[in-house]
XYZ file of C-alpha atoms in Angstrom:
592
model
C 115.798 125.444 102.230
C 114.333 123.153 104.886
C 113.925 126.039 107.320
C 112.205 128.082 104.623
C 109.728 125.248 104.046
C 109.134 124.944 107.775
C 108.504 128.691 107.951
C 106.029 128.357 105.086
C 104.220 125.602 106.970
C 104.072 127.766 110.077
C 102.754 130.799 108.191
C 100.030 128.606 106.703
C 98.636 128.280 110.230
C 97.759 131.813 111.448
C 96.516 130.424 114.749
C 100.132 129.745 115.677
C 100.854 133.446 116.261
C 101.604 133.981 119.935
C 101.663 130.270 120.851
C 104.509 128.432 122.559
C 107.337 127.041 120.372
C 106.486 123.474 121.387
C 102.849 123.896 120.379
C 103.860 125.603 117.131
C 106.150 122.700 116.218
C 103.390 120.195 116.966
C 100.809 121.922 114.769
C 103.342 122.527 112.003
C 103.755 118.755 111.737
C 100.063 118.128 111.166
C 98.524 117.341 107.805
C 95.745 118.939 105.804
C 93.753 115.796 106.606
C 93.959 116.386 110.351
C 93.238 120.111 110.090
C 90.184 119.480 107.885
C 88.753 116.759 110.101
C 89.862 114.196 107.485
C 87.626 115.639 104.806
C 90.601 116.512 102.630
C 94.117 115.304 101.960
C 97.045 117.568 101.129
C 98.880 117.985 97.845
C 102.360 116.649 97.187
C 104.095 119.874 98.191
C 102.838 119.137 101.707
C 104.689 115.798 101.627
C 107.933 117.553 100.706
C 107.431 120.272 103.336
C 106.517 117.820 106.117
C 109.432 115.516 105.315
C 111.857 118.415 105.703
C 110.011 119.842 108.724
C 110.205 116.555 110.645
C 113.960 116.477 110.100
C 114.299 120.075 111.285
C 112.272 119.462 114.440
C 113.795 116.035 115.206
C 117.318 116.136 113.687
C 118.575 113.261 115.853
C 115.706 110.954 114.887
C 114.661 111.755 111.309
C 116.375 111.912 107.958
C 114.401 113.250 104.990
C 115.888 111.742 101.844
C 115.229 111.914 98.118
C 115.582 108.491 96.547
C 114.480 109.240 92.996
C 112.840 111.667 90.608
C 109.554 111.038 88.819
C 109.087 111.470 85.050
C 107.414 114.819 85.773
C 110.371 115.959 87.874
C 109.016 115.498 91.412
C 111.382 114.376 94.176
C 110.536 110.952 95.593
C 110.710 111.328 99.364
C 111.439 108.828 102.110
C 111.793 109.416 105.844
C 114.201 107.305 107.899
C 112.945 107.432 111.488
C 114.663 105.955 114.548
C 115.661 107.159 118.001
C 118.589 104.734 117.974
C 120.772 107.059 115.905
C 120.783 104.538 113.024
C 119.542 106.722 110.190
C 121.425 105.171 107.287
C 121.618 101.588 105.999
C 125.117 100.845 107.286
C 124.292 102.015 110.786
C 121.075 99.990 110.887
C 122.876 96.862 109.702
C 125.823 97.414 112.064
C 123.465 97.648 115.048
C 121.365 94.678 113.955
C 118.189 96.750 113.827
C 115.226 95.544 111.752
C 114.121 97.994 109.068
C 110.407 98.292 108.337
C 109.521 99.855 104.977
C 106.059 101.433 104.965
C 104.926 102.313 101.458
C 102.022 104.700 100.951
C 100.330 105.857 97.791
C 101.504 103.255 95.303
C 97.943 103.814 94.048
C 97.748 107.529 94.764
C 93.962 107.643 95.107
C 94.250 105.137 97.975
C 96.009 107.670 100.153
C 95.191 106.601 103.730
C 98.817 105.583 104.342
C 100.239 109.054 103.708
C 98.118 110.786 106.327
C 98.284 107.881 108.784
C 102.075 107.694 108.505
C 102.767 111.357 109.229
C 100.329 111.271 112.150
C 101.890 108.129 113.622
C 105.480 109.352 113.251
C 104.613 112.570 115.094
C 102.958 110.598 117.904
C 105.920 108.207 118.163
C 108.446 111.018 118.329
C 106.354 112.932 120.881
C 106.115 109.799 123.053
C 102.338 109.533 122.815
C 102.481 105.918 121.609
C 105.035 103.155 121.181
C 107.485 104.104 123.898
C 110.937 102.794 122.990
C 109.875 101.250 119.666
C 112.116 103.448 117.575
C 115.108 102.477 119.722
C 114.679 98.911 118.478
C 113.782 99.418 114.807
C 114.121 101.799 111.883
C 110.953 102.993 110.149
C 111.453 103.778 106.470
C 108.359 105.740 105.416
C 107.529 106.549 101.787
C 104.445 108.798 102.093
C 103.602 108.725 98.364
C 105.300 106.259 96.035
C 103.309 107.418 92.999
C 103.977 111.158 93.282
C 102.958 112.080 89.724
C 99.726 110.129 90.059
C 99.109 111.919 93.350
C 99.049 115.251 91.520
C 96.484 114.006 88.994
C 94.203 115.299 91.710
C 90.424 115.570 91.589
C 87.144 114.292 92.939
C 85.831 110.991 91.570
C 89.293 109.500 90.963
C 88.049 106.735 93.265
C 84.321 106.280 92.474
C 84.091 103.248 94.789
C 85.538 104.990 97.846
C 84.289 107.308 100.606
C 86.636 110.259 100.992
C 88.688 112.296 100.950
C 86.967 114.968 98.867
C 89.706 114.852 96.227
C 92.579 112.461 95.722
C 95.250 111.350 93.269
C 94.977 108.708 90.577
C 95.846 105.028 90.359
C 98.583 105.125 87.715
C 101.707 107.196 87.076
C 102.138 110.007 84.557
C 103.366 107.310 82.128
C 100.260 105.266 83.031
C 102.130 102.484 84.779
C 100.354 100.654 87.584
C 103.242 100.507 90.056
C 101.708 97.540 91.858
C 102.114 95.516 88.693
C 105.705 96.667 88.179
C 107.775 95.217 91.008
C 109.560 92.435 89.162
C 109.458 93.877 85.631
C 110.519 97.333 86.906
C 109.616 99.309 83.781
C 108.939 102.620 85.490
C 111.539 105.106 86.780
C 109.626 105.150 90.058
C 109.982 101.392 90.543
C 113.654 101.446 89.604
C 114.164 104.101 92.277
C 112.186 102.095 94.840
C 114.207 98.954 94.184
C 117.383 100.997 94.571
C 116.117 102.056 97.998
C 115.257 98.442 98.862
C 118.702 97.235 97.756
C 120.347 99.854 99.982
C 118.305 99.325 103.136
C 117.304 95.648 102.808
C 114.135 96.019 104.919
C 113.144 92.999 106.961
C 109.455 93.806 106.499
C 107.428 95.875 104.044
C 103.884 97.177 104.478
C 102.056 98.220 101.308
C 99.135 100.488 102.218
C 96.029 100.307 100.002
C 92.260 100.703 99.932
C 90.012 97.982 98.511
C 87.412 98.140 95.823
C 84.460 95.802 95.951
C 81.257 95.103 97.817
C 79.773 96.744 100.890
C 80.270 94.865 104.154
C 81.142 95.526 107.805
C 84.795 94.433 107.891
C 87.017 97.504 107.783
C 90.419 96.084 106.890
C 92.122 93.116 105.234
C 95.608 91.970 106.268
C 97.365 89.465 104.044
C 101.034 88.677 103.679
C 103.809 86.373 102.681
C 105.703 84.243 103.342
C 102.741 82.505 104.926
C 101.873 80.069 102.147
C 104.844 80.621 99.831
C 108.575 81.183 99.903
C 111.030 79.745 102.400
C 109.181 77.329 104.687
C 111.023 78.194 107.905
C 110.645 81.943 107.269
C 106.874 81.437 107.307
C 107.160 81.422 111.102
C 107.931 85.155 110.923
C 105.463 85.841 108.118
C 102.580 84.235 109.971
C 103.566 85.836 113.281
C 103.554 89.300 111.710
C 100.303 88.826 109.808
C 98.419 87.070 112.618
C 99.850 89.443 115.207
C 98.591 92.501 113.348
C 95.140 90.947 112.952
C 94.964 90.068 116.652
C 96.000 93.571 117.714
C 93.559 95.244 115.313
C 90.716 93.166 116.755
C 91.399 94.786 120.155
C 91.521 98.283 118.621
C 87.979 98.431 117.284
C 88.584 96.929 113.858
C 86.951 93.928 112.188
C 89.950 92.531 110.286
C 90.035 89.592 107.888
C 93.083 87.613 106.831
C 92.297 87.252 103.122
C 91.546 89.683 100.317
C 87.727 90.052 100.284
C 87.003 89.945 96.572
C 84.129 87.685 95.539
C 84.712 84.768 93.192
C 81.867 86.083 91.041
C 81.694 89.828 90.693
C 79.323 91.423 93.227
C 77.784 88.107 94.293
C 78.385 87.485 98.020
C 77.085 83.923 97.776
C 80.043 82.999 95.542
C 82.431 83.485 98.475
C 86.182 84.019 98.429
C 89.349 82.320 97.180
C 92.627 83.120 98.913
C 95.854 83.035 96.921
C 99.500 84.012 96.573
C 100.375 87.055 94.494
C 102.977 86.843 91.759
C 106.083 89.061 91.990
C 104.639 91.857 89.879
C 102.883 92.730 93.165
C 104.721 94.010 96.237
C 103.459 91.203 98.472
C 104.541 88.582 95.927
C 107.933 90.183 95.348
C 109.491 90.614 98.801
C 109.120 86.953 99.866
C 111.312 86.019 96.880
C 114.005 88.138 98.536
C 113.396 86.192 101.799
C 111.753 89.185 103.453
C 108.290 89.791 104.926
C 105.500 91.570 103.066
C 102.136 92.707 104.385
C 99.365 93.952 102.103
C 97.088 96.329 103.995
C 93.688 96.995 102.427
C 91.288 99.261 104.291
C 87.694 98.965 103.135
C 86.764 101.645 100.631
C 83.249 102.189 102.000
C 84.487 103.118 105.466
C 84.896 106.856 105.985
C 88.287 108.470 105.491
C 88.912 109.141 109.213
C 88.039 105.506 110.006
C 90.393 104.235 107.319
C 93.264 106.473 108.368
C 92.872 105.381 111.990
C 92.908 101.675 111.123
C 95.981 102.221 108.919
C 97.674 104.117 111.780
C 96.954 101.190 114.096
C 98.228 98.650 111.572
C 101.583 100.360 111.110
C 101.969 100.838 114.866
C 101.109 97.181 115.453
C 103.630 96.054 112.850
C 106.334 98.188 114.449
C 105.546 96.776 117.896
C 105.718 93.198 116.631
C 108.936 93.817 114.717
C 110.608 95.584 117.638
C 109.665 92.701 119.933
C 110.631 89.898 117.552
C 113.243 91.616 115.394
C 116.246 89.615 116.577
C 114.517 86.291 115.933
C 113.034 87.358 112.594
C 116.328 88.784 111.323
C 117.980 85.439 112.089
C 115.209 83.578 110.274
C 115.733 85.856 107.266
C 119.500 85.302 107.291
C 118.950 81.546 107.535
C 116.526 81.749 104.586
C 119.205 83.613 102.602
C 121.637 80.781 103.293
C 119.138 78.125 102.245
C 118.334 80.069 99.069
C 122.018 80.055 98.156
C 121.828 76.246 98.196
C 118.637 76.054 96.089
C 120.308 74.610 92.974
C 118.801 71.295 91.888
C 115.705 71.747 94.057
C 112.079 72.194 93.027
C 110.989 75.843 93.218
C 107.291 76.805 93.019
C 106.626 79.672 90.600
C 102.833 79.651 90.886
C 100.370 78.767 93.660
C 96.683 77.890 93.761
C 93.897 77.226 96.216
C 92.758 73.631 96.433
C 89.103 72.641 96.101
C 88.838 72.292 99.878
C 86.067 74.630 101.048
C 85.078 75.833 104.484
C 82.100 77.974 105.396
C 82.823 81.177 107.277
C 80.750 83.806 109.037
C 81.355 87.067 107.198
C 79.900 90.329 108.487
C 77.922 91.858 105.661
C 74.666 93.677 105.113
C 71.270 92.649 103.839
C 71.249 92.735 100.065
C 69.134 91.980 97.044
C 70.085 90.838 93.554
C 67.560 91.836 90.945
C 67.429 92.325 87.162
C 68.575 95.771 86.039
C 66.867 97.713 83.274
C 70.040 99.837 82.996
C 72.711 97.187 82.452
C 70.469 94.315 81.436
C 72.338 92.208 83.997
C 71.864 91.508 87.691
C 72.220 94.424 90.119
C 73.271 93.983 93.768
C 71.936 96.511 96.250
C 73.270 96.618 99.807
C 71.316 97.938 102.799
C 73.924 99.384 105.175
C 71.255 99.960 107.821
C 70.732 96.207 108.221
C 73.817 94.254 109.361
C 73.774 90.584 108.461
C 76.029 87.592 108.950
C 76.757 85.895 105.655
C 77.631 82.212 105.714
C 79.743 81.909 102.602
C 82.425 79.595 101.189
C 86.157 80.271 101.512
C 88.895 78.298 99.777
C 92.157 79.117 101.536
C 94.262 75.953 101.416
C 97.211 76.990 99.221
C 99.541 74.621 97.362
C 102.103 74.997 94.566
C 100.497 74.951 91.122
C 103.636 75.077 88.961
C 107.219 74.332 89.950
C 110.555 74.229 88.166
C 113.806 72.556 89.165
C 116.463 75.209 89.640
C 119.728 74.668 87.749
C 122.595 73.406 89.879
C 125.003 75.930 88.428
C 123.049 78.877 87.097
C 122.108 80.611 83.864
C 124.161 81.463 80.781
C 123.196 84.588 78.868
C 124.577 85.092 75.340
C 126.245 88.357 74.479
C 123.296 89.395 72.310
C 120.970 89.487 75.340
C 123.509 90.393 78.018
C 122.722 94.097 78.274
C 118.956 93.612 78.675
C 119.337 90.815 81.224
C 122.130 92.558 83.138
C 120.013 95.704 83.437
C 117.196 93.702 84.996
C 119.458 91.788 87.366
C 121.234 94.947 88.533
C 117.877 96.571 89.269
C 117.061 93.739 91.680
C 120.527 93.445 93.208
C 121.130 89.983 91.731
C 124.756 88.921 91.328
C 126.218 87.907 87.962
C 129.568 87.804 86.205
C 130.418 89.209 82.791
C 132.492 86.657 80.886
C 135.932 87.944 79.899
C 136.697 84.884 77.738
C 134.515 82.464 75.743
C 132.799 79.748 77.752
C 131.992 76.341 76.303
C 129.586 74.043 78.151
C 128.783 70.790 76.317
C 126.192 69.848 78.950
C 124.196 73.064 79.106
C 120.412 73.055 78.697
C 118.250 74.937 76.205
C 114.515 75.577 76.375
C 112.524 75.102 73.178
C 108.843 76.024 73.296
C 106.419 73.543 71.768
C 103.446 75.869 72.434
C 103.480 79.666 72.224
C 100.405 81.749 73.059
C 100.684 85.519 72.653
C 98.264 87.750 74.529
C 95.784 89.398 72.138
C 95.895 92.633 74.173
C 98.586 94.811 75.695
C 99.248 94.560 79.439
C 101.221 97.404 81.020
C 102.681 98.191 77.600
C 103.773 94.588 76.963
C 102.486 91.780 74.794
C 102.660 88.926 77.245
C 103.280 85.348 76.127
C 102.609 81.933 77.663
C 105.203 79.292 76.828
C 105.155 75.530 77.193
C 108.195 73.402 76.558
C 111.119 71.710 78.241
C 114.806 72.114 78.965
C 116.989 69.641 77.048
C 120.729 69.061 76.785
C 122.384 71.520 74.412
C 126.037 72.361 73.895
C 126.593 76.048 74.587
C 129.290 78.409 73.409
C 128.967 81.792 75.101
C 131.231 84.532 73.778
C 133.100 87.012 75.945
C 130.627 89.679 77.026
C 127.980 87.102 77.884
C 126.869 86.498 81.460
C 127.107 83.728 84.003
C 124.402 84.107 86.679
C 125.032 81.751 89.608
C 122.077 80.168 91.364
C 124.111 80.152 94.602
C 122.952 83.495 95.981
C 120.402 84.752 98.489
C 118.021 86.011 95.800
C 117.905 82.711 93.924
C 114.102 82.444 94.181
C 113.785 85.851 92.568
C 116.335 84.873 89.921
C 114.343 81.755 89.035
C 111.169 83.836 88.687
C 112.950 86.270 86.367
C 114.801 83.851 84.051
C 112.678 80.689 83.971
C 110.574 81.122 80.794
C 107.468 79.385 82.181
C 107.329 81.538 85.334
C 104.330 83.848 85.101
C 106.221 87.107 85.707
C 109.522 86.207 84.038
C 111.203 88.398 81.452
C 110.026 85.900 78.838
C 106.406 85.989 80.055
C 106.407 89.794 79.870
C 107.432 89.581 76.216
C 111.063 90.644 76.516
C 112.134 87.805 74.197
C 109.140 87.639 71.864
C 111.386 87.806 68.805
C 112.661 84.349 69.713
C 109.147 82.930 69.398
C 108.276 84.349 65.987
C 109.004 82.421 62.799
C 111.353 84.492 60.632
C 111.823 82.316 57.509
C 109.496 80.148 55.433
C 109.523 77.457 52.762
C 107.108 78.005 49.896
C 104.433 75.329 49.578
C 105.570 74.107 46.173
C 109.176 73.837 47.424
C 108.006 71.927 50.490
C 106.050 69.535 48.213
C 109.150 68.818 46.151
C 111.378 68.338 49.194
C 108.798 66.158 50.942
C 108.719 63.680 48.057
C 112.519 63.511 47.998
C 112.651 62.986 51.763
C 109.998 60.244 51.683
C 111.814 58.432 48.892
C 115.100 58.553 50.799
C 113.936 57.730 54.321
C 111.571 54.764 54.955
C 111.435 55.558 58.687
C 110.265 59.103 57.943
C 107.653 57.720 55.522
C 106.357 55.374 58.220
C 106.216 58.195 60.774
C 104.292 60.433 58.361
C 101.758 57.733 57.506
C 101.225 56.889 61.179
C 100.549 60.528 61.996
C 98.028 60.702 59.153
C 96.189 57.704 60.612
C 96.296 58.781 64.250
C 95.916 62.570 64.102
C 92.779 63.611 62.242
C 93.435 67.337 62.698
C 96.909 66.949 61.238
C 95.563 64.931 58.348
C 93.047 67.703 57.496
C 95.640 70.497 57.512
C 97.733 71.001 54.334
C 99.921 73.499 56.224
C 100.627 71.129 59.100
C 101.443 68.316 56.700
C 103.968 70.417 54.789
C 105.347 71.792 58.056
C 106.038 68.206 59.149
C 108.678 67.984 56.448
C 109.988 71.543 56.727
C 110.800 71.026 60.435
C 112.871 67.951 59.514
C 114.636 69.621 56.589
C 118.124 71.245 56.799
C 116.467 74.542 55.876
C 114.559 74.652 59.167
C 115.653 77.513 61.474
C 116.866 75.796 64.618
C 116.517 79.100 66.498
C 112.740 79.143 66.152
C 111.026 79.016 69.552
C 114.401 78.662 71.293
C 114.689 80.747 74.459
C 118.017 82.596 74.238
C 119.013 82.132 77.902
C 120.512 78.743 78.779
C 120.926 76.808 82.007
C 123.894 74.925 83.348
C 124.477 72.466 86.155
C 128.151 73.395 86.240
C 129.420 75.969 88.729
C 131.769 78.465 87.056
């Protein structure tokens, strides 16, 4: 089959007739983008054909693998590339080689990474660049993560982007945005990707994108973690990779920046920028929770397609060079971070970060612009003059600190049988260890979370009704039946575990609405019944009467609300449902 596809690729190039075999192989491994002068990009069948063709031409250095199938039935392709002979996870781990996962086309209209990756791999294997790099590292290249979206192919799928002439679309066939799906893992594509990640355990991941936004001179943004988040000692590697790529790009004709260049106020350059840390729904927020390195690459959408592909090519090459040079040190830092994560119980763990109010003024290379009233929108319209370069002096807030933290349990989490299947499915997807209880477990000192404020999102987000919870963990005796789960905190992915099971974490299962039933009131007391019971309770309990009267005096809103006043008594009555607003997962400080 592979040889048939290679033959098809060769026949598609009539100029190959009569040429030398070496030249024929070289041209057969080119992309539609290269052959069209980067005016066009190929369709997904080209990805499949090239993946197989590379393996046929370089059988000792390339493995073309299928790691999943999309909802529309397309094979999800990945290329393992190394001249070391380590072309499977066990071999890479046995030889101590760092694995670099390069992910293209998660947003399939932002397709620079696909064409840059194939071009770079050919040059590496032909010895044109990066001599010896692939002896020291394994490149795991996913040309198009969102294969179904790639085939939703037309012009104007990216109205804020220059080239190619046609491209794929942002979301999948099921309309999932894969770069909002890392931790919740709803889509079959993401489940397949996480299976690949669990198998290979890449030291570093590059997620290749194209920006939206304003017009300016900078051609690429490089951000990454852990640089401000995650394991503190591992930030040495995160900063070295990020800063190293930026430094190399600056010598290769690029104008890189180390933050995502999105204005604080839409389309207003004077408002400046705020740097931040992504949550784990995003690739670059997810991998640091696994104690691995993540780089978000964003070429600038208003640069031409050949310019963007070249800067992406350089970025991936630079990352490979840095990883090959520093791989031994960075792998040790990652292993040390794994060990520290396994001892995270009882420690404070940030689950959200923010920029402080500290501001510095930066020189940012933009263009002359005007902001004038628009008779079309009725608002203010920004117009950029790309013929007139200008240096903008604008504010940047990039001092990052934890915004919300939780104290990790010393033992772990207890999941009742009723929720075990849903939680186990999520944990297995991420490679998180747990134990299914074979006998009942009683823990008199467990902790339960009861929400005292519940705010449901008024709109759907990625098919979910999200919820924001406020509350606290308090002592609660737990009896977990056989079939429930014990999830120990003592494991390498403890930071990820905390972000999945802590209800106040912004991308937890609870925040994504997986337990919304627990935060809906299911039973009620009629008003006239509550009136009768309230009088009986007041007559019986002087302390309750005093508490009620004090609340009437001190809380004007309460005093004005007949419902709140009756609810005061219902919540203290034996009829009250103690399960209301109680998160079903418990915590324990005991190690089982």
